[in-house]
Coordinates of C-alpha atoms and ligand atoms in Angstrom, one line a residue:
X1 CA -61.9 42.6 93.2
X2 CA -59.4 39.8 92.4
X3 CA -61.2 39.4 89.1
X4 CA -60.9 43.0 88.3
X5 CA -57.1 42.9 88.6
X6 CA -57.0 39.7 86.7
X7 CA -58.9 41.1 83.8
X8 CA -56.9 44.3 83.7
X9 CA -53.5 42.6 84.1
X10 CA -54.2 40.7 80.9
X11 CA -54.7 43.7 78.9
X12 CA -52.2 44.8 76.4
X13 CA -52.9 48.1 74.6
X14 CA -50.5 49.3 71.8
X15 CA -50.4 51.3 68.7
X16 CA -48.9 50.2 65.5
X17 CA -47.0 52.7 63.4
X18 CA -45.3 52.6 60.1
X19 CA -44.4 54.5 56.9
X20 CA -47.0 53.7 54.4
X21 CA -46.6 50.3 52.7
X22 CA -44.2 48.9 55.2
X23 CA -46.6 46.2 56.0
X24 CA -48.7 47.5 59.1
X25 CA -52.0 46.2 57.8
X26 CA -50.6 42.8 56.8
X27 CA -49.0 42.4 60.2
X28 CA -52.1 43.4 62.0
X29 CA -54.1 41.0 59.9
X30 CA -51.8 38.2 60.9
X31 CA -52.2 39.1 64.6
X32 CA -55.9 38.8 64.2
X33 CA -55.4 35.4 62.7
X34 CA -53.6 34.3 65.8
X35 CA -56.2 35.8 68.0
X36 CA -58.9 33.7 66.0
X37 CA -60.6 37.0 65.5
X38 CA -60.7 36.4 61.7
X39 CA -60.5 33.1 60.0
X40 CA -58.8 34.0 56.8
X41 CA -56.1 36.4 56.2
X42 CA -57.5 39.1 53.9
X43 CA -60.6 39.8 55.9
X44 CA -59.0 43.0 57.1
X45 CA -57.7 44.1 53.8
X46 CA -57.5 41.8 50.9
X47 CA -56.5 42.7 47.4
X48 CA -57.9 45.4 45.3
X49 CA -61.8 45.5 46.0
X50 CA -61.6 44.8 49.8
X51 CA -58.7 47.2 50.4
X52 CA -59.0 49.2 53.5
X53 CA -62.1 47.3 54.6
X54 CA -61.4 48.1 58.2
X55 CA -61.0 51.8 58.2
X56 CA -63.0 52.5 55.2
X57 CA -64.6 55.5 56.6
X58 CA -63.8 58.1 54.2
X59 CA -63.8 58.2 50.4
X60 CA -60.7 60.2 50.5
X61 CA -58.8 57.3 52.1
X62 CA -59.8 55.0 49.3
X63 CA -58.9 57.5 46.6
X64 CA -55.5 58.2 48.1
X65 CA -54.9 54.7 49.3
X66 CA -53.9 56.0 52.7
X67 CA -55.3 55.5 56.1
X68 CA -56.4 58.9 57.4
X69 CA -58.5 57.8 60.3
X70 CA -57.5 55.3 62.9
X71 CA -59.3 52.2 64.1
X72 CA -59.2 50.0 67.1
X73 CA -59.2 46.2 67.2
X74 CA -59.4 43.8 70.1
X75 CA -58.5 40.0 70.2
X76 CA -57.4 37.4 72.8
X77 CA -54.2 35.6 72.5
X78 CA -52.0 33.6 74.8
X79 CA -54.0 34.6 77.9
X80 CA -53.9 38.3 77.0
X81 CA -56.6 40.5 75.8
X82 CA -54.9 42.7 73.1
X83 CA -56.1 46.0 71.9
X84 CA -54.4 47.3 68.7
X85 CA -54.7 50.9 67.8
X86 CA -54.2 51.6 64.2
X87 CA -52.6 54.9 63.4
X88 CA -52.8 56.9 60.2
X89 CA -49.6 56.6 58.2
X90 CA -49.8 59.8 56.3
X91 CA -47.4 62.5 57.6
X92 CA -50.2 65.0 57.6
X93 CA -52.0 63.3 60.4
X94 CA -49.1 63.3 63.1
X95 CA -51.5 65.0 65.5
X96 CA -54.0 62.2 65.2
X97 CA -51.1 59.7 65.7
X98 CA -50.1 61.5 68.9
X99 CA -53.5 61.3 70.2
X100 CA -53.7 57.7 69.5
X101 CA -50.4 57.1 71.2
X102 CA -51.8 58.9 74.2
X103 CA -54.2 56.0 74.4
X104 CA -51.6 53.2 74.1
X105 CA -49.1 51.8 76.5
X106 CA -46.6 50.8 73.9
X107 CA -45.9 51.2 70.2
X108 CA -44.9 48.7 67.5
X109 CA -42.9 50.2 64.7
X110 CA -43.1 48.3 61.4
X111 CA -40.1 48.9 59.1
X112 CA -39.7 47.6 55.6
X113 CA -36.3 45.9 55.7
X114 CA -35.5 46.7 52.1
X115 CA -36.0 50.4 52.9
X116 CA -34.9 51.0 56.5
X117 CA -35.9 54.0 58.3
X118 CA -38.1 56.2 56.1
X119 CA -39.3 59.8 56.3
X120 CA -42.5 58.9 58.0
X121 CA -40.9 56.5 60.4
X122 CA -38.7 59.3 61.6
X123 CA -41.7 61.6 62.2
X124 CA -43.9 59.1 63.9
X125 CA -41.0 58.1 66.0
X126 CA -40.5 61.6 67.3
X127 CA -44.0 61.6 68.3
X128 CA -43.6 58.2 70.2
X129 CA -40.6 59.7 71.8
X130 CA -42.7 62.6 73.1
X131 CA -44.8 60.0 74.9
X132 CA -41.8 58.0 76.4
X133 CA -43.6 54.6 75.9
X134 CA -41.9 51.3 75.1
X135 CA -41.2 50.9 71.3
X136 CA -40.8 47.6 69.6
X137 CA -39.3 47.3 66.2
X138 CA -40.5 44.7 63.6
X139 CA -38.4 44.6 60.5
X140 CA -40.7 43.3 57.9
X141 CA -40.5 41.8 54.4
X142 CA -37.4 39.6 55.0
X143 CA -38.7 37.4 52.2
X144 CA -37.5 40.2 49.8
X145 CA -33.9 41.3 49.5
X146 CA -33.1 43.4 52.7
X147 CA -30.5 45.9 53.6
X148 CA -27.6 44.6 55.7
X149 CA -28.9 43.5 59.1
X150 CA -26.3 45.4 61.1
X151 CA -26.9 48.6 59.0
X152 CA -30.6 48.3 59.6
X153 CA -30.1 48.1 63.4
X154 CA -27.5 50.9 63.3
X155 CA -29.9 53.2 61.4
X156 CA -32.4 52.8 64.1
X157 CA -29.8 53.8 66.7
X158 CA -28.4 56.7 64.9
X159 CA -31.5 58.1 63.1
X160 CA -34.0 57.6 65.9
X161 CA -31.6 57.9 68.8
X162 CA -32.7 54.8 70.6
X163 CA -30.6 51.7 71.6
X164 CA -31.7 48.4 70.2
X165 CA -31.6 44.8 71.3
X166 CA -32.2 42.3 68.6
X167 CA -34.4 39.4 70.0
X168 CA -34.1 37.4 66.9
X169 CA -31.7 37.6 63.9
X170 CA -32.4 36.8 60.4
X171 CA -30.4 34.3 58.2
X172 CA -30.2 35.8 54.8
X173 CA -33.1 37.6 53.0
X174 CA -35.0 37.5 49.8
X175 CA -34.5 34.2 48.0
X176 CA -31.7 33.4 50.4
X177 CA -33.9 33.9 53.5
X178 CA -33.5 30.8 55.6
X179 CA -35.2 31.7 58.8
X180 CA -34.4 33.5 62.1
X181 CA -32.1 32.7 65.1
X182 CA -33.8 33.2 68.5
X183 CA -31.2 34.6 70.7
X184 CA -33.0 33.5 73.9
X185 CA -33.8 30.0 72.8
X186 CA -30.5 29.6 71.0
X187 CA -32.3 27.9 68.2
X188 CA -33.0 28.6 64.5
X189 CA -36.5 28.6 63.2
X190 CA -36.5 27.6 59.6
X191 CA -38.4 29.8 57.1
X192 CA -41.2 28.4 55.3
X193 CA -43.9 30.3 53.4
X194 CA -46.3 27.4 53.5
X195 CA -48.1 29.1 56.3
X196 CA -49.2 32.0 54.0
X197 CA -52.5 33.2 55.2
X198 CA -53.0 30.5 57.9
X199 CA -51.9 30.0 61.4
X200 CA -51.3 26.3 60.9
X201 CA -48.2 24.8 59.7
X202 CA -45.1 23.8 61.7
X203 CA -42.0 25.9 61.9
X204 CA -39.0 23.7 62.1
X205 CA -36.8 24.4 65.0
X206 CA -33.1 23.4 65.1
X207 CA -30.8 24.0 68.1
X208 CA -27.9 26.1 67.4
X209 CA -25.8 23.4 69.1
X210 CA -27.0 20.9 66.6
X211 CA -24.4 21.9 64.0
X212 CA -24.9 19.1 61.6
X213 CA -28.5 19.4 61.3
X214 CA -28.3 23.2 61.0
X215 CA -25.6 23.0 58.2
X216 CA -27.8 20.5 56.4
X217 CA -30.7 22.9 56.6
X218 CA -29.2 26.2 55.9
X219 CA -25.9 25.3 54.2
X220 CA -22.4 25.9 55.4
X221 CA -22.0 29.5 54.2
X222 CA -25.2 30.6 56.0
X223 CA -24.1 28.7 59.0
X224 CA -20.6 30.3 59.1
X225 CA -22.1 33.7 58.6
X226 CA -24.6 33.2 61.3
X227 CA -21.8 32.0 63.8
X228 CA -19.9 35.1 63.0
X229 CA -22.9 37.4 63.4
X230 CA -23.9 35.8 66.7
X231 CA -20.5 36.4 68.0
X232 CA -20.5 40.0 66.9
X233 CA -24.1 40.6 68.3
X234 CA -23.3 39.2 71.6
X235 CA -20.1 41.3 72.0
X236 CA -21.6 44.4 70.5
X237 CA -25.2 44.9 71.1
X238 CA -27.0 46.1 74.2
X239 CA -28.3 43.4 76.5
X240 CA -32.0 43.1 77.0
X241 CA -33.2 45.4 79.9
X242 CA -36.8 45.4 80.8
X243 CA -36.4 48.7 82.6
X244 CA -34.9 50.4 79.7
X245 CA -37.6 49.0 77.4
X246 CA -40.3 50.3 79.8
X247 CA -38.8 53.8 79.6
X248 CA -38.6 53.8 75.8
X249 CA -34.9 53.8 75.9
X250 CA -34.2 50.4 74.4
X251 CA -36.2 48.9 71.5
X252 CA -36.5 45.2 71.2
X253 CA -35.9 44.2 67.5
X254 CA -37.4 41.5 65.5
X255 CA -37.3 40.3 62.0
X256 CA -39.9 38.5 60.0
X257 CA -42.3 38.4 57.1
X258 CA -45.8 39.5 57.6
X259 CA -47.0 38.4 54.2
X260 CA -45.8 34.8 54.5
X261 CA -46.7 34.9 58.2
X262 CA -43.1 34.0 59.3
X263 CA -41.8 35.3 62.6
X264 CA -45.2 36.9 63.5
X265 CA -46.1 34.6 66.3
X266 CA -42.6 34.6 67.7
X267 CA -42.9 38.4 67.7
X268 CA -46.3 38.3 69.3
X269 CA -45.2 36.0 72.1
X270 CA -42.2 38.0 73.0
X271 CA -44.0 41.3 72.6
X272 CA -46.8 40.4 74.9
X273 CA -44.4 39.3 77.6
X274 CA -42.2 42.4 77.2
X275 CA -44.9 45.1 76.9
X276 CA -46.8 46.1 80.0
X277 CA -50.3 45.8 81.2
X278 CA -52.2 49.1 81.5
X279 CA -50.0 51.8 82.9
X280 CA -51.0 54.2 85.6
X281 CA -51.9 57.7 84.4
X282 CA -51.7 61.1 86.2
X283 CA -54.8 63.2 87.1
X284 CA -54.1 66.6 88.6
X285 CA -50.9 65.4 90.1
X286 CA -52.3 62.2 91.4
X287 CA -51.3 58.8 90.0
X288 CA -54.5 56.8 89.4
X289 CA -54.1 53.0 89.8
X290 CA -55.4 51.3 86.7
X291 CA -56.1 48.1 88.5
X292 CA -58.7 49.7 91.0
X293 CA -62.1 51.2 90.8
X294 CA -63.4 53.8 90.2
X295 CA -63.9 53.6 86.4
X296 CA -62.3 56.5 84.6
X297 CA -61.5 57.1 80.9
X298 CA -60.5 60.0 78.6
X299 CA -61.5 60.9 75.1
X300 CA -58.6 60.7 72.6
X301 CA -60.4 60.7 69.4
X302 CA -63.7 61.9 67.9
X303 CA -64.8 60.6 64.5
X304 CA -67.8 61.9 62.8
X305 CA -70.0 60.3 60.2
X306 CA -68.2 57.0 60.4
X307 CA -71.4 55.4 59.1
X308 CA -72.9 57.6 56.5
X309 CA -76.3 56.0 56.8
X310 CA -76.5 57.0 60.5
X311 CA -74.6 60.4 60.4
X312 CA -73.2 59.6 63.8
X313 CA -70.3 60.9 65.8
X314 CA -68.3 58.6 67.9
X315 CA -66.0 59.6 70.8
X316 CA -63.2 57.0 71.5
X317 CA -62.3 56.6 75.0
X318 CA -59.3 54.8 76.7
X319 CA -60.3 53.4 80.0
X320 CA -57.6 54.3 82.4
X321 CA -58.9 52.6 85.6
X322 CA -61.5 50.2 86.9
X323 CA -64.3 48.6 85.1
X324 CA -67.0 50.0 82.7
X325 CA -70.5 48.6 82.8
X326 CA -72.8 49.6 79.9
X327 CA -75.6 50.6 82.2
X328 CA -73.7 52.7 84.7
X329 CA -74.0 56.3 85.3
X330 CA -70.9 58.3 84.6
X331 CA -69.8 61.9 85.2
X332 CA -68.6 63.9 82.2
X333 CA -66.1 66.0 84.1
X334 CA -65.7 68.9 81.7
X335 CA -69.4 69.2 81.0
X336 CA -70.2 68.8 84.7
X337 CA -73.1 66.4 83.9
X338 CA -74.0 62.9 84.9
X339 CA -75.1 60.6 82.0
X340 CA -75.3 57.1 80.6
X341 CA -72.9 56.5 77.7
X342 CA -74.9 55.6 74.8
X343 CA -74.2 52.7 72.7
X344 CA -70.8 51.8 74.0
X345 CA -69.0 49.8 71.3
X346 CA -65.8 48.1 70.3
X347 CA -64.6 47.6 66.8
X348 CA -63.8 44.3 65.4
X349 CA -62.5 44.3 61.8
X350 CA -65.3 46.0 59.9
X351 CA -67.9 45.4 62.5
X352 CA -68.8 47.2 65.6
X353 CA -70.4 45.5 68.5
X354 CA -72.1 46.8 71.7
X355 CA -70.1 46.0 74.8
X356 CA -71.6 45.2 78.2
X357 CA -68.4 45.7 80.1
X358 CA -64.9 46.8 79.4
X359 CA -61.8 47.2 81.6
X360 CA -58.9 49.5 82.0
X361 CA -56.7 49.3 78.9
X362 CA -59.7 48.9 76.6
X363 CA -61.0 51.4 74.1
X364 CA -64.6 52.0 73.7
X365 CA -66.4 54.1 71.2
X366 CA -69.5 55.9 72.5
X367 CA -72.2 57.8 70.6
X368 CA -71.4 61.5 71.0
X369 CA -74.4 64.0 70.8
X370 CA -71.7 66.8 70.3
X371 CA -70.7 67.2 73.9
X372 CA -67.2 65.7 74.1
X373 CA -64.0 67.3 73.2
X374 CA -60.5 65.7 72.7
X375 CA -58.9 65.2 76.2
X376 CA -62.2 65.1 78.2
X377 CA -62.5 62.8 81.2
X378 CA -65.4 60.6 82.1
X379 CA -65.5 58.8 85.4
X380 CA -67.7 57.0 87.9
X381 CA -69.6 59.7 89.9
X382 CA -68.3 60.3 93.3
X383 CA -64.6 61.0 92.9
X384 CA -63.9 63.6 90.3
X385 CA -60.9 62.6 88.2
X386 CA -59.5 65.0 85.6
X387 CA -56.8 63.6 83.4
X388 CA -54.3 66.0 81.9
X389 CA -55.6 67.2 78.5
X390 CA -54.1 66.3 75.2
X391 CA -51.9 69.2 73.9
X392 CA -52.8 70.6 70.5
X393 CA -50.1 70.8 68.0
X394 CA -49.4 74.3 66.7
X395 CA -50.9 74.5 63.2
X396 CA -48.4 75.2 60.4
X397 CA -50.7 76.1 57.4
X398 CA -53.4 78.6 57.4
X399 CA -56.1 79.5 54.9
X400 CA -59.0 81.8 54.8
X401 CA -62.2 79.9 54.2
X402 CA -65.3 81.3 52.5
X403 CA -68.6 79.7 51.9
X404 CA -69.8 80.0 48.3
X405 CA -73.4 80.0 48.9
X406 CA -74.3 82.6 51.8
X407 CA -77.7 80.9 52.2
X408 CA -76.0 77.9 53.7
X409 CA -74.5 79.8 56.5
X410 CA -76.0 77.6 59.2
X411 CA -74.6 74.3 57.7
X412 CA -71.3 76.0 57.1
X413 CA -71.0 77.1 60.8
X414 CA -72.2 73.7 62.1
X415 CA -69.9 71.7 59.8
X416 CA -66.8 73.8 60.4
X417 CA -67.4 73.7 64.2
X418 CA -68.0 70.0 64.3
X419 CA -64.9 69.2 62.3
X420 CA -62.9 71.6 64.6
X421 CA -64.3 69.9 67.7
X422 CA -63.0 66.6 66.4
X423 CA -59.6 68.1 66.3
X424 CA -59.0 67.7 62.6
X425 CA -58.6 71.4 62.1
X426 CA -58.3 74.6 64.2
X427 CA -60.5 77.5 63.5
X428 CA -59.8 81.1 64.2
X429 CA -61.4 84.4 63.4
X430 CA -60.2 87.8 62.8
X431 CA -60.8 89.8 65.9
X432 CA -64.4 91.3 65.7
X433 CA -65.2 89.4 62.5
X434 CA -68.2 87.2 62.2
X435 CA -68.4 83.5 61.2
X436 CA -68.9 84.2 57.4
X437 CA -65.2 84.1 57.1
X438 CA -63.0 82.0 59.2
X439 CA -59.3 81.2 59.2
X440 CA -58.4 77.6 59.4
X441 CA -55.1 76.2 60.7
X442 CA -53.9 72.7 60.1
X443 CA -50.8 70.7 60.9
X444 CA -50.7 69.1 57.5
X445 CA -51.9 70.4 54.2
X446 CA -54.0 67.3 53.4
X447 CA -56.3 68.2 56.1
X448 CA -57.5 71.3 53.9
X449 CA -58.6 68.8 51.4
X450 CA -60.3 66.6 53.9
X451 CA -62.1 69.8 55.2
X452 CA -63.3 70.8 51.7
X453 CA -64.3 67.2 51.0
X454 CA -66.2 66.7 54.2
X455 CA -68.1 70.1 54.1
X456 CA -69.1 69.2 50.6
X457 CA -70.1 65.7 51.2
X458 CA -71.5 65.7 54.8
X459 CA -72.8 69.2 55.0
X460 CA -73.4 70.0 51.5
X461 CA -71.5 73.2 51.7
X462 CA -69.1 74.4 49.1
X463 CA -66.2 76.5 50.2
X464 CA -63.3 78.4 48.7
X465 CA -59.9 78.1 50.4
X466 CA -57.4 81.0 50.1
X467 CA -54.0 79.9 51.5
X468 CA -52.4 82.5 53.7
X469 CA -48.7 82.8 54.1
X470 CA -48.5 82.5 57.9
X471 CA -46.4 79.7 59.3
X472 CA -46.0 80.6 63.0
X473 CA -48.5 80.8 65.6
X474 CA -48.3 82.2 69.1
X475 CA -51.0 82.3 71.8
X476 CA -50.9 85.3 74.1
X477 CA -50.2 83.8 77.5
X478 CA -51.2 86.8 79.5
X479 CA -54.2 88.3 77.6
X480 CA -55.5 90.0 80.7
X481 CA -52.4 92.1 81.0
X482 CA -52.3 93.1 77.3
X483 CA -54.2 95.7 75.4
X484 CA -54.7 94.0 72.0
X485 CA -55.0 97.3 70.2
X486 CA -51.7 98.5 71.5
X487 CA -49.5 95.6 70.6
X488 CA -46.7 97.0 68.4
X489 CA -46.4 94.5 65.7
X490 CA -44.5 93.7 62.5
X491 CA -45.8 94.1 58.9
X492 CA -46.2 90.3 58.6
X493 CA -48.2 89.9 61.8
X494 CA -51.9 89.2 62.1
X495 CA -54.1 89.2 65.3
X496 CA -56.8 86.7 65.6
X497 CA -58.7 84.7 68.2
X498 CA -59.3 80.9 68.5
X499 CA -62.6 79.1 69.2
X500 CA -62.4 79.7 72.9
X501 CA -61.9 83.4 72.4
X502 CA -58.2 83.3 73.2
X503 CA -56.1 85.9 71.3
X504 CA -53.2 84.9 69.4
X505 CA -50.7 86.2 66.7
X506 CA -49.7 84.9 63.3
X507 CA -46.5 85.5 61.7
X508 CA -45.0 84.9 58.3
X509 CA -41.4 85.0 59.5
X510 CA -40.0 83.4 62.6
X511 CA -37.8 86.3 63.3
X512 CA -40.8 88.5 63.6
X513 CA -41.8 86.7 66.7
X514 CA -38.7 87.8 68.6
X515 CA -39.1 91.3 67.2
X516 CA -42.6 91.6 68.6
X517 CA -41.5 90.3 71.9
X518 CA -38.7 92.9 72.0
X519 CA -41.2 95.7 71.1
X520 CA -43.8 94.8 73.7
X521 CA -42.2 94.3 77.0
X522 CA -45.0 92.7 78.9
X523 CA -46.0 90.4 76.2
X524 CA -45.8 86.6 76.9
X525 CA -46.2 84.2 73.9
X526 CA -46.5 80.4 73.7
X527 CA -46.6 78.1 70.7
X528 CA -49.3 76.0 72.1
X529 CA -52.7 76.6 73.8
X530 CA -53.1 75.5 77.4
X531 CA -56.2 73.4 77.8
Ligands
G4P1 P1 -49.2 49.4 55.3 O1 -50.5 49.0 56.0 O2 -48.0 49.6 56.2 O3 -49.3 50.5 54.4 O4 -48.7 48.2 54.4 P2 -49.5 46.9 53.9 O5 -49.8 45.9 54.9 O6 -50.7 47.4 53.1 O7 -48.5 46.3 52.9 C1 -48.1 47.0 51.7 C2 -47.6 46.0 50.7 O8 -46.6 45.2 51.1 C3 -48.7 45.0 50.2 O9 -48.6 44.7 48.9 C4 -48.4 43.8 51.0 O10 -48.9 42.6 50.5 C5 -46.9 43.9 51.0 N1 -46.2 43.2 52.2 C6 -46.6 43.3 53.4 N2 -45.8 42.5 54.2 C7 -45.0 41.9 53.4 C8 -43.8 40.9 53.6 O11 -43.6 40.5 54.6 N3 -43.2 40.5 52.4 C9 -43.6 41.0 51.1 N4 -42.9 40.5 50.1 N5 -44.6 41.8 50.9 C10 -45.3 42.3 52.1 P3 -49.4 45.3 47.7 O12 -49.1 44.6 46.6 O13 -49.3 46.8 47.8 O14 -50.9 45.1 48.3 P4 -51.8 43.8 48.2 O15 -52.3 43.9 46.7 O16 -50.9 42.7 48.3 O17 -52.9 44.1 49.2

């Protein structure tokens, strides 16, 4: 029992988010270096040829140079067992990001210091906010000319609406980058890029009080500026407050350079100390203690055909409580069936390995014969635990999908259903129509391309997509009280049903929603489907 608590307490599970190109992959790679998980930087993603080695799951990612799918990595460092959840950087996958955040206990937001808050940072941050988890900010690329430091921090506060607390402070940037001042230690750590790609190499430390040595190292001008800024900072910035960090109200801020491996270890050390071990989760109103048995987990992601040679489908689960043993019988709550989880595995860079045991906080991927859905709970038989489902985002783009070759109906139905089950798309049908023609809804338009690509490549089915003008979707909350044929609609309204047969309405114009509500007294509408 004591061992169980010890194991779980050392877990740190976080998601890493950024606007594309801010340096998320480079930073992750350096983390792994410290964890001894890889020997040489570049194993995760080197230049050109080896790009995207980790999440190299779909051709489309390579073609576009974006990370569409997310991966999970684990390493040990400083007495902690760290689980990093990579999130897709592209805006069209905010739903995927949201699900990944559901599995995390905190988030690290990487920002390019020469660019500041970018469009995607804003979007992802909003998603983070919905989760209310601690958010840590890492300003990267300080070895390049960066924006004014106070402006950068201000921008976070104003644009993202979260208070900040700089833990370290940069001295210059670009060619004039001298290092960072650690506000806790009251010491300056001098920049050197000799560590590039390795974890070895000493970082020189000079106490702030040792003025002569500091002036000799960074020059009088930088020294004077630093003194001034420290004074300003101490007077103006929020004090560190762990409770506010825990509630996602205060973001600890760090500066560094992932590429030259400067400030990364400092960040890692502070981060692991400031972020929490696995947080309790709620199942049907009851708070489940992560440190105790029984084992429980929920599915936050389903990924098909990760390995083309095997045509497999992996369900990713976040363990929420207790310990998982590979041989154990578990209950799949939604399916009402007891089973053994097949080939439980963890990801390590580009490899997967089979795990014998895993603890709360860990992520395991299990072979999914097509039974799991996003949000499902799996637990030790005995006590039935049902975690709250993961809400589905309302799709904002719709298209009618037709298969080109009617002989391939079976593959089409299978493919489109499987992709929908993974949560990549949502499928709808016209009331009383068959599966020959379906309406697909997506949160981001790139998902249409992914759908087309995957149906062609994985199921050998060619489709034609015809974009529809609808932008607003409303599920009917009280279908039993409503006669679908009698709804008085507007000219831009369409009646459809989702995969589970729930009726809903599509609208082109947002004002039509209000009009239809006015015209049909008993009608209750909702912009998300209750699970
Ligand atoms: P992402 O995962 O957030 O999309 O970013 P990624 O790590 O791929 O980094 C994007 C580019 O920024 C890469 O250059 C990377 O080398 C560079 N970079 C990352 N961190 C730093 C940093 O601290 N300083 C500087 N100067 N550059 C940094 P690239 O040329 O696009 O790719 P590559 O050819 O180097 O792989």
